[in-house]
Protein backbone atom coordinates (compact mmCIF):
# COMPACT_ATOMS: atom_id res chain seq x y z
CA UNK A 1 0.00 0.00 0.00
CA UNK A 2 2.83 2.40 0.86
CA UNK A 3 4.41 1.75 -2.56
CA UNK A 4 1.16 2.73 -4.31
CA UNK A 5 0.89 5.89 -2.21
CA UNK A 6 4.51 6.83 -2.92
CA UNK A 7 4.21 6.16 -6.67
CA UNK A 8 1.07 8.29 -6.99
CA UNK A 9 2.56 11.05 -4.81
CA UNK A 10 5.64 11.15 -7.11
CA UNK A 11 3.41 11.28 -10.19
CA UNK A 12 1.35 14.16 -8.77
CA UNK A 13 4.46 16.17 -7.83
CA UNK A 14 6.04 15.56 -11.25
CA UNK A 15 2.99 16.25 -13.42
CA UNK A 16 1.38 18.95 -11.28
CA UNK A 17 4.30 20.89 -9.76
CA UNK A 18 1.98 23.84 -9.08
CA UNK A 19 -0.11 21.90 -6.57
CA UNK A 20 0.55 22.09 -2.84
CA UNK A 21 -1.70 19.12 -2.16
CA UNK A 22 0.08 16.23 -0.47
CA UNK A 23 -0.90 12.60 -0.96
CA UNK A 24 -1.14 11.13 2.53
CA UNK A 25 -2.59 7.69 1.81
CA UNK A 26 -4.08 5.59 -0.96
CA UNK A 27 -6.31 2.70 0.04
CA UNK A 28 -8.88 0.42 -1.48
CA UNK A 29 -11.15 2.75 -3.46
CA UNK A 30 -10.03 5.59 -1.21
CA UNK A 31 -7.48 8.33 -0.68
CA UNK A 32 -6.52 10.92 1.88
CA UNK A 33 -4.87 14.17 0.84
CA UNK A 34 -4.05 17.39 2.68
CA UNK A 35 -2.86 20.93 2.13
CA UNK A 36 -1.43 23.55 4.42
CA UNK A 37 -3.36 26.81 4.26
CA UNK A 38 -1.56 30.11 3.70
CA UNK A 39 -2.57 33.68 2.86
CA UNK A 40 -2.99 32.86 -0.84
CA UNK A 41 -5.78 30.39 0.05
CA UNK A 42 -7.89 32.85 2.03
CA UNK A 43 -10.79 34.98 0.93
CA UNK A 44 -12.14 38.07 2.67
CA UNK A 45 -13.46 37.18 6.09
CA UNK A 46 -10.51 34.93 6.89
CA UNK A 47 -11.87 31.68 5.51
CA UNK A 48 -10.39 29.20 3.06
CA UNK A 49 -11.56 30.00 -0.47
CA UNK A 50 -13.91 27.80 -2.46
CA UNK A 51 -11.41 27.28 -5.29
CA UNK A 52 -8.83 25.99 -2.77
CA UNK A 53 -11.33 23.50 -1.36
CA UNK A 54 -12.52 22.42 -4.81
CA UNK A 55 -8.96 21.85 -6.03
CA UNK A 56 -8.15 19.73 -2.98
CA UNK A 57 -11.28 17.61 -3.51
CA UNK A 58 -10.49 17.19 -7.21
CA UNK A 59 -6.99 15.92 -6.40
CA UNK A 60 -8.43 13.53 -3.79
CA UNK A 61 -10.76 12.02 -6.40
CA UNK A 62 -7.95 11.75 -8.97
CA UNK A 63 -5.61 10.09 -6.47
CA UNK A 64 -8.22 7.57 -5.31
CA UNK A 65 -9.05 6.66 -8.90
CA UNK A 66 -5.39 6.28 -9.89
CA UNK A 67 -5.05 3.97 -6.91
CA UNK A 68 -7.75 1.74 -8.44
CA UNK A 69 -6.94 1.81 -12.17
CA UNK A 70 -3.23 2.59 -12.12
CA UNK A 71 -1.58 5.80 -13.25
CA UNK A 72 -3.67 6.82 -16.25
CA UNK A 73 -2.81 10.50 -16.81
CA UNK A 74 -5.66 11.19 -19.26
CA UNK A 75 -8.32 10.41 -16.66
CA UNK A 76 -10.20 13.71 -16.30
CA UNK A 77 -12.90 15.38 -14.23
CA UNK A 78 -16.31 15.53 -15.91
CA UNK A 79 -18.27 16.99 -13.00
CA UNK A 80 -17.67 18.31 -9.51
CA UNK A 81 -20.36 19.45 -7.08
CA UNK A 82 -19.48 20.98 -3.73
CA UNK A 83 -21.62 21.80 -0.73
CA UNK A 84 -20.01 24.19 1.74
CA UNK A 85 -21.11 23.17 5.23
CA UNK A 86 -19.22 25.40 7.66
CA UNK A 87 -16.34 27.88 7.79
CA UNK A 88 -12.92 26.17 7.50
CA UNK A 89 -10.24 27.15 10.01
CA UNK A 90 -7.82 29.51 8.27
CA UNK A 91 -4.94 28.38 10.50
CA UNK A 92 -5.35 24.62 9.98
CA UNK A 93 -4.47 22.19 7.19
CA UNK A 94 -7.39 21.06 5.07
CA UNK A 95 -7.82 17.28 4.90
CA UNK A 96 -9.67 15.53 2.07
CA UNK A 97 -10.96 12.00 2.56
CA UNK A 98 -12.21 10.38 -0.63
CA UNK A 99 -14.23 7.23 -1.12
CA UNK A 100 -15.01 5.97 -4.61
CA UNK A 101 -18.63 4.94 -4.94
CA UNK A 102 -18.46 3.36 -8.40
CA UNK A 103 -15.63 2.54 -10.77
CA UNK A 104 -16.83 1.46 -14.21
CA UNK A 105 -15.08 1.03 -17.55
CA UNK A 106 -15.51 4.65 -18.62
CA UNK A 107 -16.73 6.59 -15.57
CA UNK A 108 -15.97 6.70 -11.87
CA UNK A 109 -17.96 8.47 -9.16
CA UNK A 110 -16.66 9.38 -5.74
CA UNK A 111 -17.29 11.59 -2.77
CA UNK A 112 -14.91 13.66 -0.69
CA UNK A 113 -15.37 14.99 2.82
CA UNK A 114 -13.20 18.01 3.58
CA UNK A 115 -12.13 18.82 7.14
CA UNK A 116 -10.08 21.40 8.98
CA UNK A 117 -7.35 19.34 10.63
CA UNK A 118 -8.27 18.22 14.12
CA UNK A 119 -11.99 18.91 13.77
CA UNK A 120 -14.62 16.18 13.48
CA UNK A 121 -17.26 18.02 11.47
CA UNK A 122 -16.69 18.37 7.70
CA UNK A 123 -16.38 21.85 6.21
CA UNK A 124 -17.54 20.67 2.77
CA UNK A 125 -18.92 17.65 0.95
CA UNK A 126 -18.00 17.02 -2.69
CA UNK A 127 -19.25 14.57 -5.29
CA UNK A 128 -17.33 14.15 -8.53
CA UNK A 129 -17.28 12.10 -11.70
CA UNK A 130 -14.18 11.21 -13.68
CA UNK A 131 -13.94 9.99 -17.26
CA UNK A 132 -11.60 7.04 -17.77
CA UNK A 133 -10.03 6.93 -21.25
CA UNK A 134 -10.37 3.79 -23.38
CA UNK A 135 -7.50 1.33 -23.08
CA UNK A 136 -6.08 2.30 -26.50
CA UNK A 137 -5.61 5.90 -25.29
CA UNK A 138 -3.67 4.98 -22.18
PDB file of C-alpha atoms in Angstrom:
ATOM      1  CA  UNK A   1       0.000   0.000   0.000  1.00  0.00           C
ATOM      2  CA  UNK A   2       2.831   2.397   0.856  1.00  0.00           C
ATOM      3  CA  UNK A   3       4.407   1.750  -2.556  1.00  0.00           C
ATOM      4  CA  UNK A   4       1.162   2.726  -4.309  1.00  0.00           C
ATOM      5  CA  UNK A   5       0.890   5.890  -2.208  1.00  0.00           C
ATOM      6  CA  UNK A   6       4.510   6.828  -2.918  1.00  0.00           C
ATOM      7  CA  UNK A   7       4.210   6.162  -6.668  1.00  0.00           C
ATOM      8  CA  UNK A   8       1.068   8.290  -6.987  1.00  0.00           C
ATOM      9  CA  UNK A   9       2.564  11.050  -4.812  1.00  0.00           C
ATOM     10  CA  UNK A  10       5.640  11.149  -7.108  1.00  0.00           C
ATOM     11  CA  UNK A  11       3.415  11.284 -10.192  1.00  0.00           C
ATOM     12  CA  UNK A  12       1.350  14.160  -8.774  1.00  0.00           C
ATOM     13  CA  UNK A  13       4.463  16.175  -7.833  1.00  0.00           C
ATOM     14  CA  UNK A  14       6.036  15.563 -11.254  1.00  0.00           C
ATOM     15  CA  UNK A  15       2.986  16.248 -13.421  1.00  0.00           C
ATOM     16  CA  UNK A  16       1.382  18.950 -11.281  1.00  0.00           C
ATOM     17  CA  UNK A  17       4.305  20.890  -9.764  1.00  0.00           C
ATOM     18  CA  UNK A  18       1.982  23.843  -9.076  1.00  0.00           C
ATOM     19  CA  UNK A  19      -0.115  21.897  -6.566  1.00  0.00           C
ATOM     20  CA  UNK A  20       0.547  22.092  -2.845  1.00  0.00           C
ATOM     21  CA  UNK A  21      -1.699  19.118  -2.158  1.00  0.00           C
ATOM     22  CA  UNK A  22       0.076  16.232  -0.475  1.00  0.00           C
ATOM     23  CA  UNK A  23      -0.897  12.601  -0.963  1.00  0.00           C
ATOM     24  CA  UNK A  24      -1.142  11.135   2.534  1.00  0.00           C
ATOM     25  CA  UNK A  25      -2.589   7.685   1.813  1.00  0.00           C
ATOM     26  CA  UNK A  26      -4.082   5.594  -0.962  1.00  0.00           C
ATOM     27  CA  UNK A  27      -6.305   2.699   0.043  1.00  0.00           C
ATOM     28  CA  UNK A  28      -8.876   0.424  -1.479  1.00  0.00           C
ATOM     29  CA  UNK A  29     -11.147   2.747  -3.459  1.00  0.00           C
ATOM     30  CA  UNK A  30     -10.035   5.595  -1.206  1.00  0.00           C
ATOM     31  CA  UNK A  31      -7.484   8.331  -0.679  1.00  0.00           C
ATOM     32  CA  UNK A  32      -6.517  10.923   1.881  1.00  0.00           C
ATOM     33  CA  UNK A  33      -4.871  14.171   0.841  1.00  0.00           C
ATOM     34  CA  UNK A  34      -4.046  17.389   2.676  1.00  0.00           C
ATOM     35  CA  UNK A  35      -2.865  20.930   2.129  1.00  0.00           C
ATOM     36  CA  UNK A  36      -1.425  23.550   4.419  1.00  0.00           C
ATOM     37  CA  UNK A  37      -3.355  26.813   4.265  1.00  0.00           C
ATOM     38  CA  UNK A  38      -1.559  30.107   3.704  1.00  0.00           C
ATOM     39  CA  UNK A  39      -2.566  33.684   2.856  1.00  0.00           C
ATOM     40  CA  UNK A  40      -2.992  32.860  -0.842  1.00  0.00           C
ATOM     41  CA  UNK A  41      -5.778  30.386   0.046  1.00  0.00           C
ATOM     42  CA  UNK A  42      -7.885  32.848   2.029  1.00  0.00           C
ATOM     43  CA  UNK A  43     -10.792  34.977   0.931  1.00  0.00           C
ATOM     44  CA  UNK A  44     -12.136  38.068   2.671  1.00  0.00           C
ATOM     45  CA  UNK A  45     -13.462  37.184   6.093  1.00  0.00           C
ATOM     46  CA  UNK A  46     -10.510  34.928   6.889  1.00  0.00           C
ATOM     47  CA  UNK A  47     -11.873  31.685   5.508  1.00  0.00           C
ATOM     48  CA  UNK A  48     -10.395  29.199   3.063  1.00  0.00           C
ATOM     49  CA  UNK A  49     -11.564  29.998  -0.472  1.00  0.00           C
ATOM     50  CA  UNK A  50     -13.911  27.798  -2.457  1.00  0.00           C
ATOM     51  CA  UNK A  51     -11.410  27.283  -5.290  1.00  0.00           C
ATOM     52  CA  UNK A  52      -8.833  25.993  -2.775  1.00  0.00           C
ATOM     53  CA  UNK A  53     -11.330  23.497  -1.359  1.00  0.00           C
ATOM     54  CA  UNK A  54     -12.516  22.424  -4.807  1.00  0.00           C
ATOM     55  CA  UNK A  55      -8.962  21.848  -6.027  1.00  0.00           C
ATOM     56  CA  UNK A  56      -8.152  19.729  -2.977  1.00  0.00           C
ATOM     57  CA  UNK A  57     -11.276  17.607  -3.514  1.00  0.00           C
ATOM     58  CA  UNK A  58     -10.488  17.193  -7.209  1.00  0.00           C
ATOM     59  CA  UNK A  59      -6.989  15.923  -6.401  1.00  0.00           C
ATOM     60  CA  UNK A  60      -8.431  13.535  -3.791  1.00  0.00           C
ATOM     61  CA  UNK A  61     -10.761  12.016  -6.395  1.00  0.00           C
ATOM     62  CA  UNK A  62      -7.954  11.749  -8.969  1.00  0.00           C
ATOM     63  CA  UNK A  63      -5.609  10.093  -6.474  1.00  0.00           C
ATOM     64  CA  UNK A  64      -8.217   7.565  -5.311  1.00  0.00           C
ATOM     65  CA  UNK A  65      -9.048   6.661  -8.902  1.00  0.00           C
ATOM     66  CA  UNK A  66      -5.387   6.280  -9.887  1.00  0.00           C
ATOM     67  CA  UNK A  67      -5.049   3.968  -6.907  1.00  0.00           C
ATOM     68  CA  UNK A  68      -7.746   1.743  -8.441  1.00  0.00           C
ATOM     69  CA  UNK A  69      -6.942   1.813 -12.174  1.00  0.00           C
ATOM     70  CA  UNK A  70      -3.227   2.592 -12.121  1.00  0.00           C
ATOM     71  CA  UNK A  71      -1.578   5.800 -13.248  1.00  0.00           C
ATOM     72  CA  UNK A  72      -3.666   6.819 -16.247  1.00  0.00           C
ATOM     73  CA  UNK A  73      -2.806  10.499 -16.811  1.00  0.00           C
ATOM     74  CA  UNK A  74      -5.661  11.190 -19.259  1.00  0.00           C
ATOM     75  CA  UNK A  75      -8.319  10.412 -16.656  1.00  0.00           C
ATOM     76  CA  UNK A  76     -10.202  13.710 -16.303  1.00  0.00           C
ATOM     77  CA  UNK A  77     -12.904  15.377 -14.233  1.00  0.00           C
ATOM     78  CA  UNK A  78     -16.309  15.529 -15.910  1.00  0.00           C
ATOM     79  CA  UNK A  79     -18.274  16.990 -13.003  1.00  0.00           C
ATOM     80  CA  UNK A  80     -17.670  18.312  -9.515  1.00  0.00           C
ATOM     81  CA  UNK A  81     -20.363  19.453  -7.082  1.00  0.00           C
ATOM     82  CA  UNK A  82     -19.483  20.984  -3.731  1.00  0.00           C
ATOM     83  CA  UNK A  83     -21.617  21.801  -0.726  1.00  0.00           C
ATOM     84  CA  UNK A  84     -20.013  24.187   1.744  1.00  0.00           C
ATOM     85  CA  UNK A  85     -21.105  23.169   5.226  1.00  0.00           C
ATOM     86  CA  UNK A  86     -19.216  25.401   7.660  1.00  0.00           C
ATOM     87  CA  UNK A  87     -16.339  27.880   7.788  1.00  0.00           C
ATOM     88  CA  UNK A  88     -12.924  26.171   7.501  1.00  0.00           C
ATOM     89  CA  UNK A  89     -10.241  27.150  10.008  1.00  0.00           C
ATOM     90  CA  UNK A  90      -7.817  29.511   8.269  1.00  0.00           C
ATOM     91  CA  UNK A  91      -4.940  28.383  10.501  1.00  0.00           C
ATOM     92  CA  UNK A  92      -5.345  24.615   9.981  1.00  0.00           C
ATOM     93  CA  UNK A  93      -4.469  22.186   7.191  1.00  0.00           C
ATOM     94  CA  UNK A  94      -7.389  21.061   5.069  1.00  0.00           C
ATOM     95  CA  UNK A  95      -7.824  17.285   4.895  1.00  0.00           C
ATOM     96  CA  UNK A  96      -9.670  15.534   2.069  1.00  0.00           C
ATOM     97  CA  UNK A  97     -10.963  12.003   2.562  1.00  0.00           C
ATOM     98  CA  UNK A  98     -12.215  10.378  -0.633  1.00  0.00           C
ATOM     99  CA  UNK A  99     -14.233   7.228  -1.118  1.00  0.00           C
ATOM    100  CA  UNK A 100     -15.010   5.975  -4.613  1.00  0.00           C
ATOM    101  CA  UNK A 101     -18.634   4.938  -4.944  1.00  0.00           C
ATOM    102  CA  UNK A 102     -18.459   3.355  -8.404  1.00  0.00           C
ATOM    103  CA  UNK A 103     -15.634   2.538 -10.775  1.00  0.00           C
ATOM    104  CA  UNK A 104     -16.828   1.465 -14.205  1.00  0.00           C
ATOM    105  CA  UNK A 105     -15.082   1.031 -17.548  1.00  0.00           C
ATOM    106  CA  UNK A 106     -15.509   4.655 -18.623  1.00  0.00           C
ATOM    107  CA  UNK A 107     -16.734   6.587 -15.567  1.00  0.00           C
ATOM    108  CA  UNK A 108     -15.967   6.696 -11.870  1.00  0.00           C
ATOM    109  CA  UNK A 109     -17.960   8.469  -9.159  1.00  0.00           C
ATOM    110  CA  UNK A 110     -16.660   9.384  -5.743  1.00  0.00           C
ATOM    111  CA  UNK A 111     -17.288  11.593  -2.772  1.00  0.00           C
ATOM    112  CA  UNK A 112     -14.910  13.655  -0.686  1.00  0.00           C
ATOM    113  CA  UNK A 113     -15.370  14.991   2.817  1.00  0.00           C
ATOM    114  CA  UNK A 114     -13.195  18.008   3.581  1.00  0.00           C
ATOM    115  CA  UNK A 115     -12.130  18.818   7.145  1.00  0.00           C
ATOM    116  CA  UNK A 116     -10.079  21.399   8.982  1.00  0.00           C
ATOM    117  CA  UNK A 117      -7.349  19.336  10.626  1.00  0.00           C
ATOM    118  CA  UNK A 118      -8.270  18.217  14.124  1.00  0.00           C
ATOM    119  CA  UNK A 119     -11.987  18.910  13.770  1.00  0.00           C
ATOM    120  CA  UNK A 120     -14.621  16.176  13.480  1.00  0.00           C
ATOM    121  CA  UNK A 121     -17.258  18.019  11.468  1.00  0.00           C
ATOM    122  CA  UNK A 122     -16.688  18.375   7.704  1.00  0.00           C
ATOM    123  CA  UNK A 123     -16.380  21.854   6.208  1.00  0.00           C
ATOM    124  CA  UNK A 124     -17.538  20.672   2.772  1.00  0.00           C
ATOM    125  CA  UNK A 125     -18.916  17.646   0.949  1.00  0.00           C
ATOM    126  CA  UNK A 126     -17.997  17.021  -2.688  1.00  0.00           C
ATOM    127  CA  UNK A 127     -19.255  14.567  -5.294  1.00  0.00           C
ATOM    128  CA  UNK A 128     -17.333  14.154  -8.530  1.00  0.00           C
ATOM    129  CA  UNK A 129     -17.283  12.100 -11.698  1.00  0.00           C
ATOM    130  CA  UNK A 130     -14.181  11.207 -13.681  1.00  0.00           C
ATOM    131  CA  UNK A 131     -13.941   9.985 -17.263  1.00  0.00           C
ATOM    132  CA  UNK A 132     -11.599   7.041 -17.768  1.00  0.00           C
ATOM    133  CA  UNK A 133     -10.031   6.928 -21.250  1.00  0.00           C
ATOM    134  CA  UNK A 134     -10.372   3.789 -23.379  1.00  0.00           C
ATOM    135  CA  UNK A 135      -7.502   1.331 -23.078  1.00  0.00           C
ATOM    136  CA  UNK A 136      -6.076   2.299 -26.501  1.00  0.00           C
ATOM    137  CA  UNK A 137      -5.611   5.904 -25.292  1.00  0.00           C
ATOM    138  CA  UNK A 138      -3.665   4.975 -22.178  1.00  0.00           C
TER     139      UNK A 138
END
